[in-house]
XYZ file of C-alpha atoms in Angstrom:
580
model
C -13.338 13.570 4.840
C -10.149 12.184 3.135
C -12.941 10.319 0.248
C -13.982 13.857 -0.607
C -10.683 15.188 -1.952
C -10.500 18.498 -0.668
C -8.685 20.804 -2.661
C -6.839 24.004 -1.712
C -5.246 24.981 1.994
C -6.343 23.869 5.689
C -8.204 26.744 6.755
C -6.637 28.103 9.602
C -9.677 28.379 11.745
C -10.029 24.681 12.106
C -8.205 25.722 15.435
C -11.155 27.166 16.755
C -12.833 23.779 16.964
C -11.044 23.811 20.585
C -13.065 20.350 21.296
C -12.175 18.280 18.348
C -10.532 15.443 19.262
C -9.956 13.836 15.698
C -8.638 15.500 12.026
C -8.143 13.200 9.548
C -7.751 14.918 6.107
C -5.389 11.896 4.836
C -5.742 11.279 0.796
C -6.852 14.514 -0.548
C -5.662 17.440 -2.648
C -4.504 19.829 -0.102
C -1.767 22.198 -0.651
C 0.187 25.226 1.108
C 1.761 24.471 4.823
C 0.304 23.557 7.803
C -1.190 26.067 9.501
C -0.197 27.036 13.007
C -2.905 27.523 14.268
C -3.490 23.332 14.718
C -1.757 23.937 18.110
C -4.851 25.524 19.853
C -6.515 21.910 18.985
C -5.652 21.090 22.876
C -7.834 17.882 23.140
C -6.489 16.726 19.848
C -5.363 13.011 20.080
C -5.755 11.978 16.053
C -3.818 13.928 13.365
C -3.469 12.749 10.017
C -2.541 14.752 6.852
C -0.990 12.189 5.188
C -1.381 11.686 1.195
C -1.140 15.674 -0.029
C 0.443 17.993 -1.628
C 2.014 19.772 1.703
C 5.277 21.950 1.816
C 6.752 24.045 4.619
C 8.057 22.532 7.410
C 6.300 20.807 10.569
C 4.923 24.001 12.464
C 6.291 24.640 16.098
C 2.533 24.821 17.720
C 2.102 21.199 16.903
C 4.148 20.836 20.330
C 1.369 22.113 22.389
C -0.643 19.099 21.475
C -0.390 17.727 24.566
C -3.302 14.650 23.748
C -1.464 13.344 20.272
C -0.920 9.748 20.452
C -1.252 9.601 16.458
C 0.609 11.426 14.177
C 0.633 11.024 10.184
C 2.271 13.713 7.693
C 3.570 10.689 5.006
C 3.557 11.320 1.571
C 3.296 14.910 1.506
C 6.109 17.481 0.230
C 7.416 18.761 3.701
C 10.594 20.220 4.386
C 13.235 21.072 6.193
C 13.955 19.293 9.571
C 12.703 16.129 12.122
C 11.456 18.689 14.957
C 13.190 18.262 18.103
C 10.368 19.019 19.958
C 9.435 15.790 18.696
C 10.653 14.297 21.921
C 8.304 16.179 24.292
C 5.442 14.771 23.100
C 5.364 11.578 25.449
C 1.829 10.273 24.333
C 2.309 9.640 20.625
C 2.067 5.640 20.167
C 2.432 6.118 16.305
C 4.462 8.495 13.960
C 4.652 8.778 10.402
C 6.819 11.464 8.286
C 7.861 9.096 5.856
C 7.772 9.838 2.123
C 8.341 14.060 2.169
C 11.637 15.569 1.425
C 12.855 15.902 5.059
C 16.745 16.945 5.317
C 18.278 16.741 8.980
C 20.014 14.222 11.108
C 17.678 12.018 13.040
C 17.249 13.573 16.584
C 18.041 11.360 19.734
C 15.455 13.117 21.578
C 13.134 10.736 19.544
C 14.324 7.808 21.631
C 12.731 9.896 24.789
C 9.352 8.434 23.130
C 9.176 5.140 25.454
C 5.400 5.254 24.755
C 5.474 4.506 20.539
C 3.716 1.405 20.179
C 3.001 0.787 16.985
C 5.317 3.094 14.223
C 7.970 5.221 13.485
C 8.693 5.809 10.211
C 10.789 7.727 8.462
C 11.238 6.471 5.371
C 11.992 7.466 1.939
C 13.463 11.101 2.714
C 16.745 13.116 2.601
C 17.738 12.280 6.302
C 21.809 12.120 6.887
C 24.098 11.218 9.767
C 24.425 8.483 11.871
C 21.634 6.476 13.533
C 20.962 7.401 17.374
C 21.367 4.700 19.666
C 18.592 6.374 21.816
C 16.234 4.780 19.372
C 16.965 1.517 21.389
C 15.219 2.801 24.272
C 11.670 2.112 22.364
C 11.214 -1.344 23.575
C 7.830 -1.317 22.574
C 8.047 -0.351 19.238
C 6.547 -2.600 16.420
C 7.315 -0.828 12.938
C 10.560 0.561 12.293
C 11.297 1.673 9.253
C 14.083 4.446 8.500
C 15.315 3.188 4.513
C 15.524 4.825 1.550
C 17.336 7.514 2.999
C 21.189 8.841 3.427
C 22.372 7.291 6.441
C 25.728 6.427 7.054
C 27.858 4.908 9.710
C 26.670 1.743 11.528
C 23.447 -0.109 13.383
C 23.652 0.243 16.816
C 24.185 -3.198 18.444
C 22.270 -1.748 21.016
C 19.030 -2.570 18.559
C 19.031 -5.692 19.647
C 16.995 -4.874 22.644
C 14.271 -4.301 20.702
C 12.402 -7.388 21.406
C 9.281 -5.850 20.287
C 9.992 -4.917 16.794
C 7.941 -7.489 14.081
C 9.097 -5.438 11.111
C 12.034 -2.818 10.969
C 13.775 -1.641 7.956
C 17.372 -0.202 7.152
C 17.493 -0.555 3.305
C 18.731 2.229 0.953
C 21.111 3.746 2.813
C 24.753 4.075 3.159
C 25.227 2.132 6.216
C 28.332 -0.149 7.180
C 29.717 -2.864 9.673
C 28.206 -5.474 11.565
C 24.754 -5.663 11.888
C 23.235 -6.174 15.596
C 21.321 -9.801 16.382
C 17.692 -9.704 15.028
C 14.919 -12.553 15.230
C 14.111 -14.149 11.629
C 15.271 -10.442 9.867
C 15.219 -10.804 5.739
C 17.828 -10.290 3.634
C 15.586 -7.514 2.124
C 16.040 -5.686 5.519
C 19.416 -4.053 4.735
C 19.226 -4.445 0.659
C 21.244 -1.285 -0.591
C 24.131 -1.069 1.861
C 26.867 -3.193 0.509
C 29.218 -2.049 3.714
C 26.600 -4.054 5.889
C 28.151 -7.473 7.285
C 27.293 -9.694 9.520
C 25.020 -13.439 10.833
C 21.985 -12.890 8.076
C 21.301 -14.724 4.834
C 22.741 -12.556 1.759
C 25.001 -10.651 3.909
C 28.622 -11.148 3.629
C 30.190 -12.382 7.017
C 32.699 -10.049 8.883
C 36.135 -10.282 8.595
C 38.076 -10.692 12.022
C 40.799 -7.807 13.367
C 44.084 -8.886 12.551
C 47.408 -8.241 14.164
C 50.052 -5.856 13.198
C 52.257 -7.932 11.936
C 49.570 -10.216 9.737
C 48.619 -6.470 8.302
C 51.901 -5.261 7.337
C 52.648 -8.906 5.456
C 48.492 -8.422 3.854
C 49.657 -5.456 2.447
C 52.843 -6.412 0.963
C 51.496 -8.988 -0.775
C 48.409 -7.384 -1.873
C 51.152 -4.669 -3.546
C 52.623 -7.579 -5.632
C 49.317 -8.691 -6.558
C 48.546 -5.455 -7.594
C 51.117 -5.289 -9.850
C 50.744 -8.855 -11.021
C 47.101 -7.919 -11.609
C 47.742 -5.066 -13.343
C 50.192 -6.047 -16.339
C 47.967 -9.230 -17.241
C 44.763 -6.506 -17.053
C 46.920 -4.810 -20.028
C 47.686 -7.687 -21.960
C 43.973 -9.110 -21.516
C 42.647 -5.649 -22.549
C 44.489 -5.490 -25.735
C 43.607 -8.708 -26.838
C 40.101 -8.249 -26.208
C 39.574 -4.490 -27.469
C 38.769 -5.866 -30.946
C 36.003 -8.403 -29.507
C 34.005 -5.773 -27.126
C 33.916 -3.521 -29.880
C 32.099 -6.302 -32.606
C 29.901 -7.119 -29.275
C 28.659 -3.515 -28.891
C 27.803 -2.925 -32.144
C 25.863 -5.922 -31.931
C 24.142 -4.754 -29.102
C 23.455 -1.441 -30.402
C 21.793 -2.934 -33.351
C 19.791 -5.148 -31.083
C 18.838 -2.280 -29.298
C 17.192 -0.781 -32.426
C 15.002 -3.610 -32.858
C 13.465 -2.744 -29.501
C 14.232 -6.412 -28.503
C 12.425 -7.429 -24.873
C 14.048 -8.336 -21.557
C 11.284 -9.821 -20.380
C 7.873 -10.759 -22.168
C 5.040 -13.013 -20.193
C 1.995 -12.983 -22.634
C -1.817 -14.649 -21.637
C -1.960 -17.617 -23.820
C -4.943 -16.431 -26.171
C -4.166 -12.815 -26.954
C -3.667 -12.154 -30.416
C -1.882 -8.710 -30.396
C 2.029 -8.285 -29.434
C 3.143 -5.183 -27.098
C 4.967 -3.385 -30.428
C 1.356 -3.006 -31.551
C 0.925 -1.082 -27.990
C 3.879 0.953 -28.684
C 2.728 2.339 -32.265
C -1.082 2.904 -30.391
C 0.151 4.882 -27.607
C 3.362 6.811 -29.915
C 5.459 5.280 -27.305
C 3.634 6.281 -24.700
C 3.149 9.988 -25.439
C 1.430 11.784 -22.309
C -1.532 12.402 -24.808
C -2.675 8.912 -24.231
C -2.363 9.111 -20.035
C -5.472 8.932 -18.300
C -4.057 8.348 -14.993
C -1.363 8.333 -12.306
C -1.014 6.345 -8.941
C 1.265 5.194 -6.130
C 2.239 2.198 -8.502
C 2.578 3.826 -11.696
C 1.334 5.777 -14.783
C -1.651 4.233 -16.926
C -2.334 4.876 -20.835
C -4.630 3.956 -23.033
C -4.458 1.828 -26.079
C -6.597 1.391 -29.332
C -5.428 -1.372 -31.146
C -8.057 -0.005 -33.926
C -7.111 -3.495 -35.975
C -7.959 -5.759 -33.507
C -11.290 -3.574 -32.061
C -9.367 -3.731 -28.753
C -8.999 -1.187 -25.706
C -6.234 -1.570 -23.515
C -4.928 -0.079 -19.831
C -1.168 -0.187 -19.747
C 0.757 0.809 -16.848
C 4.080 1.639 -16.424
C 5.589 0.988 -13.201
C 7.207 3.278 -10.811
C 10.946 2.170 -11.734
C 13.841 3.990 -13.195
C 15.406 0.742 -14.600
C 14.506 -2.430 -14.090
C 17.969 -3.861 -13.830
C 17.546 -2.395 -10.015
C 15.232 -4.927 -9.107
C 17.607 -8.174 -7.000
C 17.037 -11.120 -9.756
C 14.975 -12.858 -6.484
C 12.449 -10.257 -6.511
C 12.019 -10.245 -10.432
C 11.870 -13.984 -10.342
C 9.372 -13.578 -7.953
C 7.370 -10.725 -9.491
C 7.088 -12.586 -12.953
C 5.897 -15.922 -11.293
C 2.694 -13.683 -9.810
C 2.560 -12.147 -13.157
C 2.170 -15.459 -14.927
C -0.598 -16.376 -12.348
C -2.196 -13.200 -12.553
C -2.263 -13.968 -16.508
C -4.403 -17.414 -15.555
C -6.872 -15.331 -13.453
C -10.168 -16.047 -15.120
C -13.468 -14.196 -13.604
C -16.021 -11.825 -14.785
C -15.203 -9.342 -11.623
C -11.579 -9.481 -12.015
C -9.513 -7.399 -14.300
C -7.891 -8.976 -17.190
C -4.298 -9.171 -17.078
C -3.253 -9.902 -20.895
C 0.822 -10.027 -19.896
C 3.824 -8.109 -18.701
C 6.884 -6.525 -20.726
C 10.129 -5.408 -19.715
C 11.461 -2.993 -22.060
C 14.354 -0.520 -21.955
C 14.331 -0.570 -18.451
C 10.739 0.204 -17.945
C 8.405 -2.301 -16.673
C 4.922 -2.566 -18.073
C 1.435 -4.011 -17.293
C -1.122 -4.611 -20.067
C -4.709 -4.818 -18.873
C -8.466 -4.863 -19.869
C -9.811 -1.506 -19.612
C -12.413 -0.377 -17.924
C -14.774 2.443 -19.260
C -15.868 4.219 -16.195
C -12.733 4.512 -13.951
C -12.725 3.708 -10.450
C -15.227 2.980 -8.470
C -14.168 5.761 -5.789
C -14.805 8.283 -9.170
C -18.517 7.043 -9.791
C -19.411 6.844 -6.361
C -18.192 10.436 -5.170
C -18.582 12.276 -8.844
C -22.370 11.798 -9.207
C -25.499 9.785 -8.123
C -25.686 7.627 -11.118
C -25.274 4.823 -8.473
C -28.815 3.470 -7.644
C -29.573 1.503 -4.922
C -29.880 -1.726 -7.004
C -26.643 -0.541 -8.927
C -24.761 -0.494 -5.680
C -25.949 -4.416 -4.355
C -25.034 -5.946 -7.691
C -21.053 -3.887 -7.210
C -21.347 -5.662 -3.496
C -22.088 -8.766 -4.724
C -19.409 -8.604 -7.856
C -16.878 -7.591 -5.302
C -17.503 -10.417 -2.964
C -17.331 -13.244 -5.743
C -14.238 -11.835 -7.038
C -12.552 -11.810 -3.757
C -13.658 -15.632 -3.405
C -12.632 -16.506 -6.322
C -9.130 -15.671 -5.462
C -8.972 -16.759 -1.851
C -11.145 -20.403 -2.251
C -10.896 -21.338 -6.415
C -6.915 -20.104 -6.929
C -3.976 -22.587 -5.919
C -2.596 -21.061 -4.203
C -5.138 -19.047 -2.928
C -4.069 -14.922 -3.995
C -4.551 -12.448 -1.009
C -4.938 -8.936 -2.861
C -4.243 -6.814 0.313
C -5.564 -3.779 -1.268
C -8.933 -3.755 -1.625
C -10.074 -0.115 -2.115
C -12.670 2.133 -3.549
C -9.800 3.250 -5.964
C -8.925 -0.492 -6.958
C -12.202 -1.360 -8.158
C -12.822 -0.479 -11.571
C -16.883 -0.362 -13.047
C -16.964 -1.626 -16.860
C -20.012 -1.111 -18.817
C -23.613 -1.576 -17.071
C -21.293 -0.810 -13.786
C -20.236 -4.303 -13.835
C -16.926 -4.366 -11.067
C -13.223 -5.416 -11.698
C -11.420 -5.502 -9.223
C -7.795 -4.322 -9.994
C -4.390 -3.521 -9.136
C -2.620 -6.350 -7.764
C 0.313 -4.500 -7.748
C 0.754 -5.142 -3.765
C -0.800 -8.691 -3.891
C 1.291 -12.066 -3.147
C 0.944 -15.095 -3.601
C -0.103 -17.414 -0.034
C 1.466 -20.914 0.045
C -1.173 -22.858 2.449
C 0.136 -23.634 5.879
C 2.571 -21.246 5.800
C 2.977 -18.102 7.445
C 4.074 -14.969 4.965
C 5.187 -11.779 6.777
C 5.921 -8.439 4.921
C 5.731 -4.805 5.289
C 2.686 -2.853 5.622
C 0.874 -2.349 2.425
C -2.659 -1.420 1.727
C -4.552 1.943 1.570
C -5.164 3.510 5.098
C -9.004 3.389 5.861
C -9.264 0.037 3.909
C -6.057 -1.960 6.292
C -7.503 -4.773 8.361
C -5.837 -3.467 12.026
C -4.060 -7.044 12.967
C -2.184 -6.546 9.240
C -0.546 -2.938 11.082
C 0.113 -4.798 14.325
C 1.143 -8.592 13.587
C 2.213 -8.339 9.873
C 0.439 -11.674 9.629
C -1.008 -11.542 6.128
C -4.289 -13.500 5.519
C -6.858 -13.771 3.652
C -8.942 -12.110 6.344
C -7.552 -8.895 5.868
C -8.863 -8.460 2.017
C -12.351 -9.864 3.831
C -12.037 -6.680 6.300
C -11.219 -4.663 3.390
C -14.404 -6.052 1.348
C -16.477 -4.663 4.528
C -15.074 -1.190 4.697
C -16.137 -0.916 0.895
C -19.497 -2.187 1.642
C -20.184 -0.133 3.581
C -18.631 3.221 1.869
C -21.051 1.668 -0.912
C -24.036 1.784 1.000
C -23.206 5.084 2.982
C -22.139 6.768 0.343
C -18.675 7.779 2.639
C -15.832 5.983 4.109
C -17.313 4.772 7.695
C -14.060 5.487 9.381
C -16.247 7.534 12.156
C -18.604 4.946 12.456
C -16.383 2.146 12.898
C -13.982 3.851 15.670
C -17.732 4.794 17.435
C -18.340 1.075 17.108
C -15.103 -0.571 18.981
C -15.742 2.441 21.444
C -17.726 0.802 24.745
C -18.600 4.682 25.446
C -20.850 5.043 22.037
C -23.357 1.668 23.034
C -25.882 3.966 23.918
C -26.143 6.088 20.880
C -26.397 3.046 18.206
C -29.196 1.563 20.244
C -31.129 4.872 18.985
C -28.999 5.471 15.564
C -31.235 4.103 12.529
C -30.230 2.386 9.611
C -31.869 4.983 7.561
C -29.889 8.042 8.587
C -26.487 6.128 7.563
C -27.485 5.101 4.521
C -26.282 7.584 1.233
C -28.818 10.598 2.051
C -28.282 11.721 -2.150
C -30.769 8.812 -2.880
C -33.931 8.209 -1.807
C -34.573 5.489 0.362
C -33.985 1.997 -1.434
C -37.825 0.309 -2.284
C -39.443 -2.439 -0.340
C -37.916 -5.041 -2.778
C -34.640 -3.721 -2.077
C -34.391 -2.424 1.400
C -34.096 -6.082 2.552
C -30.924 -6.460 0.369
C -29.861 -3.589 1.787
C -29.936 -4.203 5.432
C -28.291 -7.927 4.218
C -25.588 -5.907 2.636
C -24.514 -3.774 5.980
C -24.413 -6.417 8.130
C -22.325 -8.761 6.406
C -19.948 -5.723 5.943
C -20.564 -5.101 9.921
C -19.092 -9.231 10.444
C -16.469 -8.266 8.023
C -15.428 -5.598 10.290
C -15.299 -7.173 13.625
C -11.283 -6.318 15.059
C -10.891 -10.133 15.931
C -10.154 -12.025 12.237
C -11.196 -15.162 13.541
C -14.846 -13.812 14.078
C -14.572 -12.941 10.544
C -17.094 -14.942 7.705
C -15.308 -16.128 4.832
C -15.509 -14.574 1.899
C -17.155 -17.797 0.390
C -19.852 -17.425 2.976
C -20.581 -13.636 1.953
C -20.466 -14.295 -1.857
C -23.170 -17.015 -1.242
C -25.050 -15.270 1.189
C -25.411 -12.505 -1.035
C -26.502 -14.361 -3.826
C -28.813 -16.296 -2.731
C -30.131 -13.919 -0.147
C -31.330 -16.553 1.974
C -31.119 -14.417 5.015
C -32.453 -11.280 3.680
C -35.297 -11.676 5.900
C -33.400 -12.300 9.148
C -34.735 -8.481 10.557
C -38.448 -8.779 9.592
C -38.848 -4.879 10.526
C -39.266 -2.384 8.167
C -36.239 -0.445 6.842
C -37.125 2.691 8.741
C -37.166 1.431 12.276
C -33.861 -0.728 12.298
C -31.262 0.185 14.295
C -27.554 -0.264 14.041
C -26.989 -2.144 16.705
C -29.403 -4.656 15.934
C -27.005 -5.013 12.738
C -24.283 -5.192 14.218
C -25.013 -7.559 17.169
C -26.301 -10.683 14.367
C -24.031 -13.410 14.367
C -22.730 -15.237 11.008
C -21.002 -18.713 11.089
């Protein structure tokens, strides 16, 4: 449903639908609060609202969900407190509140939730206080992430029990003293609380208690030093007075030049990023045709050089607050990125770092996303759709078997593939892709667009290039069904719904706005679902390449593996063939 974007408010008599067993409304334009009535969903086990325009606060008749083992209310604009009642619901194996404006302590009845599996998060709000050190009690935790908040005090050392965690997050906060003992835990981990010390790399080491005696003498001398310090501070001041104020004139007037930080530029473009300024007016809002989770994107006529750019500025307030290993990092990618060179990949022409702001410059793309086209009309023909497949797939290879190193994009979505004229595909928006150094094993945080995640990536954090081949499937499929198969996938992992894809045709799934694709085509077709279906499978290993899938759908060789007509094909059959 999420695909549809909904506007408006959950109706309230969505709580009438006393069997429903799964809402999942994540990614849309819904506003207002949440409306009580939700509680009377008894049998509900699945809630997600995340990715909305929410408010209000987390209604009190979400307790009586007695079922809920997954609950997601991220990235919304919720309110006041973390509920108590919380704590009561022992089923929930997953919880998300993270990115809202939440403003309460962190209540230890949440460590009374022995049964979270896989996440709590709590990230990015306007929580306070200490940390509980009941949260230690969720041994079988896997995410943790509580940064970006206002926390203060220490880490419980009791945290070390969590043997289960693979990825847990405290940075952004105002926390202080030793940290507890972690397994193989980043600096990155507790970035933004310079009281942290303790056994990690980055961190400052902590000092050891000192007697009485040693403290009295400490401060004694540190008095002297003081003063010391503080008449050659005077003297040093006056003598240099005269020189800071000839260096910031000098970098005032450099300033007015609009001088770059930081400029990476693709070897053959012929235009410089001051002719971007003048196009956009320095980025007026006029020339905005877009805003995302990484940034804000304008367009650019460079009239002299018969040249349309997409230029987006990124998400930062100053990019002086990015750790010099990150931006070292970030502008290596970059200059691959600018090397990229493929008809089905977006052009990246360079980055620019400029008064703080950081700034993409890409090729742009006349139609939008492909997530616009697909949902906004039925321009999309069935012959339209296969070639979009097929430009998909080589673009993904591409990166993963003719880069070095390969590039895992980890975000392959219906909103990060762009159609250029004739519906030709980009794919786009690497701004969550990194860089995979063969043989070695890169783990991160979660990143991708929910619906589109391979399920190891949420589990494991093991990034490869198997999750963007998942990915590749889930659009396939949304493609050829003309929705996101979220339903259809859960029904397929489910032993209980064999029986009803033994009957379920091939017909009835495809997009029912078109007619059904001709004889010529329908083969394609049926190639096209169940190479997405192998893409899909929950074990990565039983995954094709996506070198296999890009050939296979070029040449078509196996087209004619199901010799029945289109109408008579079931989805089972499809999703039982086997591809090496």
């Amino acid at each position: 449903m999420g695909q549809n974007k909904i506007s408006g408010k959950i109706p309230p008599e969505l709580g009438s639908l006393t069997k429903l067993e799964l809402l999942s409304l994540e990614s849309n334009e819904l506003s207002g609060e949440i409306p009580t009535q939700l509680g009377d969903l008894k049998l509900l086990y699945h809630l997600n609202l995340s990715n909305n325009h929410l408010i209000g606060e987390i209604p009190r008749s979400l307790s009586d969900l007695s079922e809920l083992q997954y609950l997601d209310l991220s990235t919304n604009n919720l309110a006041g407190k973390i509920p108590e009642w919380l704590g009561n619901c022992e089923g929930l194996l997953s919880l998300n509140l993270s990115h809202n404006i939440i403003s309460s302590e962190i209540p230890p009845e949440l460590g009374n939730l022995a049964s979270l599996r896989y996440v709590l998060d709590l990230s990015s709000n306007l929580i306070f206080g200490e940390i509980p050190s009941s949260l230690s009690k969720l041994t079988m935790l896997k995410i943790l992430n509580i940064s970006h908040n206002n926390l203060s005090g220490s880490i419980p050392q009791s945290f070390s029990h969590l043997i289960s965690v693979s990825c847990i997050d405290f940075s952004f906060n105002n926390l202080s003293g030793s940290i507890p003992t972690f397994r193989n835990t980043p600096k990155s981990v507790y970035d933004g609380n310079p009281g942290l010390c303790g056994n990690s790399t980055g961190l400052k080491p902590c000092r050891r208690q000192t007697n009485k005696s040693n403290t009295v003498l400490i401060i004694v001398m540190g008095v002297v030093c003081g003063l010391v310090v503080l008449v050659t501070a005077i003297v040093t001041t006056l003598i240099l007075c005269h020189k800071f104020k000839v260096l910031a004139k000098q970098r005032k007037s450099s300033n007015q030049k609009d001088t770059h930080q930081s400029l990476i530029w693709e070897k053959d473009a012929k235009f410089t990023f001051g002719e971007i300024v003048e196009a956009t007016e320095d980025f007026d809002d006029k020339y905005c045709i877009g805003k995302g989770g990484f940034g804000t994107v304008y367009k650019a006529i460079l009239r002299s050089h018969e040249l349309v750019l997409a230029v987006k500025r990124l998400h930062m307030s100053d990019s002086s607050d990015i750790p010099e290993v990150s931006r070292i990092s970030f502008e290596n990618e970059i200059r691959t990125l600018t090397e990229v060179r493929h008809r089905n990949i977006i052009k990246l022409y360079g980055f620019c770092s400029r008064k703080g702001g950081l700034y993409l410059v890409y090729q742009y793309a006349n139609r939008g996303s492909l997530a616009k086209v697909l949902y906004g009309s039925t321009d999309l023909d069935w012959d339209s759709r296969v070639k979009i497949v097929q430009g998909l797939a080589r673009a993904i290879s591409y990166l993963h078997h003719d880069c070095s190193p390969p590039i895992v994009h980890r975000d392959v979505s219906l909103n990060n593939v762009l159609l250029g004229f004739d519906f030709v595909p980009l794919l786009s928006n690497f701004g969550t892709a990194r860089l995979l150094i063969p043989d070695l094993s890169i783990w991160t945080n979660v990143a991708g667009s929910y619906g589109y995640m391979a399920p190891e990536l949420a589990l494991t954090m093991r990034v490869t290039e198997k999750c963007d081949v998942y990915s590749f499937g889930v659009v396939a499929l949304e493609i050829m069904m003309g929705k996101h198969p979220r339903e259809l996938l859960e029904s397929l992992s489910s032993a209980r719904s064999k029986t009803l894809f033994a009957t379920m045709l091939l017909k009835d799934v495809l997009d029912q706005r078109l007619l059904p694709p001709s004889e010529r085509l329908s083969m394609v077709v049926v190639l096209v679902v169940s190479l997405a279906f192998s893409c899909t499978r929950s074990r990565p290993e039983s995954r094709p390449s996506m070198h296999f899938v890009a050939q296979e759908l070029s040449t078509r060789s196996r087209a004619s593996m199901i010799s029945e007509p289109l109408r008579t094909i079931t989805i089972e059959k499809l999703a039982e063939l086997q591809y090496q």
